[in-house]
Amino acid sequence: MASVYKTLSKTKGSKPEAETDGQTNGALRKNKQRVLILSSRGVTYRHRHLLNDLAAMLPHGRKDVKFDSKSKMYQLNELAELYNCNNVMFFEARKGKDLYMWFSKVPNGPTIKFHAQNLHTMEELHFTGNCLKGSRPVLSFDSAFESEPHLRVIKEVFLHMFGVPQGARKSKPFIDHVMSFSVADGKIWVRNYEIREVEKAKGEDEEEDHKAKKSKGGERETDVSVVEIGPRFVLTPIIIQEGAFGGPIIYENKRFVSPNHVRSELRKAKAGRHNARAEQQREALGKKASLGLLKNGEKKDKSGLDTRELFA
């Protein structure tokens, strides 16, 4: 009852303020974003650790158990509605090697499929950076995100996924780290940095001036730097669908090469080298047979007086 009374008192107190300001929209719009984070069967330990790192960075996220089906992706929409989430971050593992990340806005879309590479978790990096768990990040985007339409769509989805709304349930009212998104070689490079403030080191002559400024009420001068925390990974956009885990494809990356195709080409190249060596061996044996040479290098006696043929 106390919580109900507080909410009612807040709404009653906000009505006259809105009327005096001349606002007709009523209450202020709140950024309500919740992210459902889950993976498929067959993820490796590295994929699982990356999922845990991202879940720890998103206080407005909800981690769920593994999703069984890889073909019926539309069931994720019902699962998100069940948990009252309007964003889905799905980790799809293929063959125990490849990781595909699906970012979707439920229920109307869009849905973006990425191929994740160069995965490095917090545990293996051992960076000196650190931040408060549940704090809100500053999202830093490269200027290239405004150059193409599909990158603008990706930027908007990232804002909803990684942008922690103010007043989220598990969030802290602090901003002490930066998430950087950069575009290079058609890929998106994701990094996480701590915002570190250190007081400037001053000499003996400047200490008196510093004390004087401090006594007058002046603020301390600090050096602001960034230190990487982790995790770090690279995302290659593959397709963008209009709906939530379905619908027509509005963007397709023509330059993307599947890792299965890369592995098959490597196997074919290796098999080609083996076939070339086997062909050389067959040609050498054919030449020896045409010249009548035995394996030990002696010429075969064609007159019929060979001891092996006489005393066979």
mmCIF file of C-alpha atoms in Angstrom, residues 88 105 137 160 214-215 245 291 300:
data_model
loop_
_atom_site.group_PDB
_atom_site.id
_atom_site.type_symbol
_atom_site.label_atom_id
_atom_site.label_comp_id
_atom_site.label_asym_id
_atom_site.label_seq_id
_atom_site.Cartn_x
_atom_site.Cartn_y
_atom_site.Cartn_z
ATOM 1 C CA VAL A 88 16.057 -9.922 -27.569
ATOM 2 C CA LYS A 105 13.111 -5.506 -31.424
ATOM 3 C CA PRO A 137 27.422 3.572 -19.797
ATOM 4 C CA HIS A 160 18.041 0.321 -27.233
ATOM 5 C CA LYS A 214 40.840 25.375 -3.218
ATOM 6 C CA SER A 215 40.249 27.750 -0.290
ATOM 7 C CA PHE A 245 12.784 -12.943 -36.324
ATOM 8 C CA LEU A 291 62.172 -47.711 -69.039
ATOM 9 C CA LYS A 300 65.008 -55.619 -66.383
#
